[in-house]
Short mmCIF file of C-alpha atoms and ligand atoms in Angstrom, two decimals:
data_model
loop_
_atom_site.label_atom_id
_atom_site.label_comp_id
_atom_site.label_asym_id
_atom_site.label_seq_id
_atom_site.Cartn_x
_atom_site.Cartn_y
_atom_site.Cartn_z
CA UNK A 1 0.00 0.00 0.00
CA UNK A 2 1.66 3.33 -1.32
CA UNK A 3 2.15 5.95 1.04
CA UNK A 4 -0.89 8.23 -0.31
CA UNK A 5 -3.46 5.82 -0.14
CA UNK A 6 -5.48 5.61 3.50
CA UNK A 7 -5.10 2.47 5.18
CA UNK A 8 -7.59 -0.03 6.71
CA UNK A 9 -8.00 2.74 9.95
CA UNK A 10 -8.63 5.64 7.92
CA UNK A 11 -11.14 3.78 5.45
CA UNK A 12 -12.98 2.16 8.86
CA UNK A 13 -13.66 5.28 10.55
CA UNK A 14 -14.33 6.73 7.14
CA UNK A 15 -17.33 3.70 7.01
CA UNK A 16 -18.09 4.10 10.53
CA UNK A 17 -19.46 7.81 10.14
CA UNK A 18 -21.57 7.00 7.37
CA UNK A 19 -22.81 3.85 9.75
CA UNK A 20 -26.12 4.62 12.02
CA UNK A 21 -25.33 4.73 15.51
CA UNK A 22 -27.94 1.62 16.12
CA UNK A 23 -25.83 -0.43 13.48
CA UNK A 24 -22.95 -2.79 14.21
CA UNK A 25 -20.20 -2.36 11.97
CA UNK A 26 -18.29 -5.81 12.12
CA UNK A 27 -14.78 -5.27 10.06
CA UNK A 28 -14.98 -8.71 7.95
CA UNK A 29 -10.18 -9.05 8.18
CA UNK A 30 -10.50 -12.60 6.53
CA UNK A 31 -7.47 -13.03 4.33
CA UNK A 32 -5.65 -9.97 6.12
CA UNK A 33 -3.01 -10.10 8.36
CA UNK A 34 -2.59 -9.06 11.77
CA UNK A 35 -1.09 -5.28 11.27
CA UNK A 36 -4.49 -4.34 8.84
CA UNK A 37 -6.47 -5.91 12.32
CA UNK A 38 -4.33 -3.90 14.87
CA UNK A 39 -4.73 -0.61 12.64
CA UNK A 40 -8.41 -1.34 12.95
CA UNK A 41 -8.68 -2.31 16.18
CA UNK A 42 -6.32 1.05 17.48
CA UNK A 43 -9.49 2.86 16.10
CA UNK A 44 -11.48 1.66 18.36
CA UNK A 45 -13.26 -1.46 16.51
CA UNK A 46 -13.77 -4.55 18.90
CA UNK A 47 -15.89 -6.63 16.51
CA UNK A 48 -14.25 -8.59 13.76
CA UNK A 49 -15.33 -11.41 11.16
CA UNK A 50 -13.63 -14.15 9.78
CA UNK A 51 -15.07 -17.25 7.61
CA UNK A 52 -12.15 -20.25 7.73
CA UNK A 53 -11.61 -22.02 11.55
CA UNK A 54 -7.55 -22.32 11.24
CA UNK A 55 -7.37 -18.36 10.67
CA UNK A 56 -10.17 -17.54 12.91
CA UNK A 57 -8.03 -19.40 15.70
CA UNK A 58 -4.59 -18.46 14.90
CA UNK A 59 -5.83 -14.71 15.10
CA UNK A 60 -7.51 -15.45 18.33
CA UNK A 61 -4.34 -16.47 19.99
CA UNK A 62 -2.02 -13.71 18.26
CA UNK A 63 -4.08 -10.61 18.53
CA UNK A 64 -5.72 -8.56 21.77
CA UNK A 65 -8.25 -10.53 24.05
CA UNK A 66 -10.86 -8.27 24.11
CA UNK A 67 -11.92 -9.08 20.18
CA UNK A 68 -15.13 -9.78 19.85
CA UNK A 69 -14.20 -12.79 16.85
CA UNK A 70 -17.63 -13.38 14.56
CA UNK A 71 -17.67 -17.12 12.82
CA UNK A 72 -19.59 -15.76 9.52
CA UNK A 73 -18.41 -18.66 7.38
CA UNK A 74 -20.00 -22.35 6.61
CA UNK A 75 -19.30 -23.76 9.87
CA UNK A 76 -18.68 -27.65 9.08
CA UNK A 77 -20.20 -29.53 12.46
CA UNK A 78 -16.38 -31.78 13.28
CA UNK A 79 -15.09 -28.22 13.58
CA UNK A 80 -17.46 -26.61 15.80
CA UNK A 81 -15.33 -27.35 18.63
CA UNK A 82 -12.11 -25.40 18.35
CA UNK A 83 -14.03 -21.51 18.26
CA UNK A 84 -16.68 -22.69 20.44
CA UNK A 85 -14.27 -21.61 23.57
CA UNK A 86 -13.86 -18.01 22.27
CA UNK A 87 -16.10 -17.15 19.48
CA UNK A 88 -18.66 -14.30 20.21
CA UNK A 89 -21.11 -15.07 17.98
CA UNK A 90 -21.89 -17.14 14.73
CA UNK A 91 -23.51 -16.08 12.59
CA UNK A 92 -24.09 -18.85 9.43
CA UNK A 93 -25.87 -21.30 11.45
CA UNK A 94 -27.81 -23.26 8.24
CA UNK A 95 -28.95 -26.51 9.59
CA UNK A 96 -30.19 -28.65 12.38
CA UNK A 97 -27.13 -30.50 12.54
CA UNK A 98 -24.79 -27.73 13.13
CA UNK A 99 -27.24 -26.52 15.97
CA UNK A 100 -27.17 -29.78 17.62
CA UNK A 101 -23.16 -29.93 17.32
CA UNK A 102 -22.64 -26.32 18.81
CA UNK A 103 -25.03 -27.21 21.37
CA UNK A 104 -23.46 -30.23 22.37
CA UNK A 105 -19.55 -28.94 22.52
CA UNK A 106 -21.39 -25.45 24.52
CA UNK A 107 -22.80 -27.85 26.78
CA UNK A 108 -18.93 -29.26 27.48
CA UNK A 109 -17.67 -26.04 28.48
CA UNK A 110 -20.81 -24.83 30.51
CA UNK A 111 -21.26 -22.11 28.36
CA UNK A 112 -24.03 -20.47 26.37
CA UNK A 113 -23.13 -19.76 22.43
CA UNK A 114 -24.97 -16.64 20.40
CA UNK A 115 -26.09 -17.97 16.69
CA UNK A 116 -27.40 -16.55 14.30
CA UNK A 117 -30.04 -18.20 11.98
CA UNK A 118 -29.22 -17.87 7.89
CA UNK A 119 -31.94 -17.68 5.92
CA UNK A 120 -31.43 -18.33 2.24
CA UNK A 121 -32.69 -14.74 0.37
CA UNK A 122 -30.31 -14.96 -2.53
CA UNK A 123 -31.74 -16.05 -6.04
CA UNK A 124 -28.16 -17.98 -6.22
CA UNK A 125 -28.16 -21.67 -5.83
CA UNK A 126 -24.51 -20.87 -3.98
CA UNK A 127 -25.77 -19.77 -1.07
CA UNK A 128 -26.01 -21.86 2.06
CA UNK A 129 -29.24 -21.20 4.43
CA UNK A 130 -32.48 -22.23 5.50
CA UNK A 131 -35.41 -21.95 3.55
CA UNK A 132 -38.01 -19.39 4.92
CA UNK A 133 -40.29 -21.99 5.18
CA UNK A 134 -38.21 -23.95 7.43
CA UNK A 135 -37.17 -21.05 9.62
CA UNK A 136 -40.59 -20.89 10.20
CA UNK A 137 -41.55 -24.54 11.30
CA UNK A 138 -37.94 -24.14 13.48
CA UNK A 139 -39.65 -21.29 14.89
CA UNK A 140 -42.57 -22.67 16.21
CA UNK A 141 -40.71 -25.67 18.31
CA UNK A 142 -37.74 -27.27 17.98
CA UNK A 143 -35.32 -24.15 19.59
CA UNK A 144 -36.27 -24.48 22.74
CA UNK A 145 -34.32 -27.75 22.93
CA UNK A 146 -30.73 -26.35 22.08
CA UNK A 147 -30.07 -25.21 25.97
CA UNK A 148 -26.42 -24.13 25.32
CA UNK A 149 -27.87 -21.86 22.26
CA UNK A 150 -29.21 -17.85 22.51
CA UNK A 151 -30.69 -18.20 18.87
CA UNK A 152 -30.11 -14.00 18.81
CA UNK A 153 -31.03 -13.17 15.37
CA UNK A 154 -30.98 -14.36 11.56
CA UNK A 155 -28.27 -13.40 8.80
CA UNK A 156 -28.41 -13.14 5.36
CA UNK A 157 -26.90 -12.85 1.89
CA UNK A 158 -28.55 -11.11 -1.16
CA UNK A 159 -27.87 -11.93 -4.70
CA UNK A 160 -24.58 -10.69 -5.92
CA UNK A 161 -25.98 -8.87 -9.25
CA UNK A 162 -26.43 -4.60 -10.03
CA UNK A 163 -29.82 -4.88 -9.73
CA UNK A 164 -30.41 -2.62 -6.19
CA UNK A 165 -34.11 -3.44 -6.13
CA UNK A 166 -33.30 -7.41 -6.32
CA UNK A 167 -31.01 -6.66 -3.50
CA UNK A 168 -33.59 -4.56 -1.75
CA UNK A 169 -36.49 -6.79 -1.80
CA UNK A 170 -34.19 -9.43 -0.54
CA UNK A 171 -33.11 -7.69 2.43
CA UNK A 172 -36.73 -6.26 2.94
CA UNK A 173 -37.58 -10.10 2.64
CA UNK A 174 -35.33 -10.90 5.34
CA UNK A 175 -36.58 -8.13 7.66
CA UNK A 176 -39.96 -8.99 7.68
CA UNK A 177 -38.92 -12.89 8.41
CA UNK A 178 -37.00 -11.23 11.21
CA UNK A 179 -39.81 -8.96 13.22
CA UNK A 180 -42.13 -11.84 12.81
CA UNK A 181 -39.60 -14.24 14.21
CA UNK A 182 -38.72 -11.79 17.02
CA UNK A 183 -42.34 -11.29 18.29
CA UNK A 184 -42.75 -15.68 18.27
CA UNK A 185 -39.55 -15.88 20.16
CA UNK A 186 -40.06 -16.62 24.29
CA UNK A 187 -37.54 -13.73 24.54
CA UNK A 188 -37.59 -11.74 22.18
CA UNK A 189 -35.26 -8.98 23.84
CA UNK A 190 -32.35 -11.43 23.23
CA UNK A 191 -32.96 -11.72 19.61
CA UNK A 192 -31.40 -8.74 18.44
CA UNK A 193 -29.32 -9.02 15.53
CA UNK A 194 -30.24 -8.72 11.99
CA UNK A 195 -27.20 -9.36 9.97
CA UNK A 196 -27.14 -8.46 6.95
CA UNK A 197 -25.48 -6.20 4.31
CA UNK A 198 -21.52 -6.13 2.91
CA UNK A 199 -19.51 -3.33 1.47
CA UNK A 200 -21.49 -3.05 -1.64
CA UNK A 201 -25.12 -3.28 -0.54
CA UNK A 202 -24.49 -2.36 3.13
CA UNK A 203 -26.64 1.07 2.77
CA UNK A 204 -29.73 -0.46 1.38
CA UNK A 205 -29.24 -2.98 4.15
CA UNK A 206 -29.63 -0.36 6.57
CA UNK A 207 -32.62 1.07 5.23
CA UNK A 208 -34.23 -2.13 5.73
CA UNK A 209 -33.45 -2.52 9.52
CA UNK A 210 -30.19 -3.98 9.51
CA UNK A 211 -28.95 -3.84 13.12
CA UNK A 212 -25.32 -5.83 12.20
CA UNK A 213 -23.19 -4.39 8.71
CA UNK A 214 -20.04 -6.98 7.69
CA UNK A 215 -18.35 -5.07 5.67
CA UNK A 216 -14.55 -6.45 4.52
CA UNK A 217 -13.75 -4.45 1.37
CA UNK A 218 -14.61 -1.04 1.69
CA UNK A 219 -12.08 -1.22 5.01
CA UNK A 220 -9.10 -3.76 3.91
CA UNK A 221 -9.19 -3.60 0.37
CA UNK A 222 -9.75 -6.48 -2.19
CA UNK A 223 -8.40 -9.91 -0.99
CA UNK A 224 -5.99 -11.82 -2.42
CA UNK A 225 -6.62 -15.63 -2.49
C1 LIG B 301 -16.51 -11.83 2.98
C2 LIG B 301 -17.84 -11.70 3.59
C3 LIG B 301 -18.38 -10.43 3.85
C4 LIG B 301 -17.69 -9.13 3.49
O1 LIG B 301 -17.78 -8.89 2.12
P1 LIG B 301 -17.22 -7.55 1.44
O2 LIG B 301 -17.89 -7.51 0.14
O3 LIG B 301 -15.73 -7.74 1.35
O4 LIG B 301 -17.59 -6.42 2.34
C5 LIG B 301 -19.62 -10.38 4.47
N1 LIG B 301 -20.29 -11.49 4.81
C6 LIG B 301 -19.81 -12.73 4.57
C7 LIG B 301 -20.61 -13.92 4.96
C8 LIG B 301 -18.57 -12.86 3.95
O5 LIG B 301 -18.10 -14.09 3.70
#
């Protein structure tokens, strides 16, 4: 990075004043070392994202204690257990067996894990999630069994096209899904979070009602893979 150019600070508390006060801004650092995380994190950001379970974990153990680490990846269920100890909250959680293995390995450690439900909005076949349909039937039962589980919300992807009022009806899709979940939920004040929006669509996301913004891009520039 050249001299001139701002660096992943300077672009997050650019990102951050354009952010709502009521709206998390999670700093997505997947694929980006630990210096772009410090930078970040010596503005004042305590909330950070990553998607693979060997970086998520090395980072843990090599940068500041008082992260906040978010598991927004596919979470495969034989890896649950190494973030479980640490991880803040999760937010991909796409099937029954993934809530029965992170309730199971929360159980082991006595503690109680925040997920996130993902619903599947996007047109894509890509995209992991539940069906609306069975968010719903989850809804009306089978949560109360996961003891070790605060089910605190539902996340979401749109389709990755131009087309703002795809995107729009997507996340206004997702919104709706989430108020009428909140109000069947036996507490509803702990299901707070309604993740959803990225660097490119993060503004319409907000004008839906998002309450949680990961945005990766627009603060640490393009990844390399
Ligand atoms: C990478 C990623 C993001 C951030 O995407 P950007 O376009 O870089 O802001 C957000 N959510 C999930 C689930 C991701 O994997």
């Amino acid at each position: 990075m050249g001299e001139l150019e701002p660096g992943p600070g300077e672009l997050y508390l650019d990102f951050l004043s354009k952010t709502p006060s009521g709206v998390c801004l999670l700093a997505v650092s997947k694929n980006h070392p630990a210096e772009a995380i410090l930078d970040v994190y010596n503005q004042g950001c305590r909330d950070f994202g990553e998607n693979k379970v060997q970086e998520l974990v090395a980072k843990h153990e090599a940068l500041p204690k008082d992260i906040n680490w978010h598991y927004i990846g596919h979470l495969q269920t034989n890896k649950v257990k190494y973030i479980i100890p640490f991880v803040h909250l999760i937010h991909g959680v796409d099937s029954v067996r993934l809530l029965e293995a992170i309730n199971k390995e929360a159980g082991k450690h006595q503690l109680i894990v925040k997920c996130l439900l993902q619903a599947k909005i996007a047109k894509e076949d890509s995209k992991f999630g539940f069906s609306l349909q069975d968010l719903k039937i989850l809804a009306t039962g089978k949560l109360c069994e996961f003891q070790n589980i605060s089910i605190s919300g539902l996340m979401g992807m749109a389709t990755n096209t131009e087309d703002a009022e795809e995107i729009d009806a997507e996340f206004q899709e997702l919104a709706c899904l989430f108020r009428e979940f909140k109000s069947s939920m036996p507490q509803p004040e702990s299901f707070n979070y309604l993740s959803m929006g990225m660097s490119s669509d993060a503004h319409i996301a907000i004008s839906r009602g998002s309450t949680m913004i990961r945005v990766g891009t627009a603060i640490f520039g393009s990844r390399r893979y």
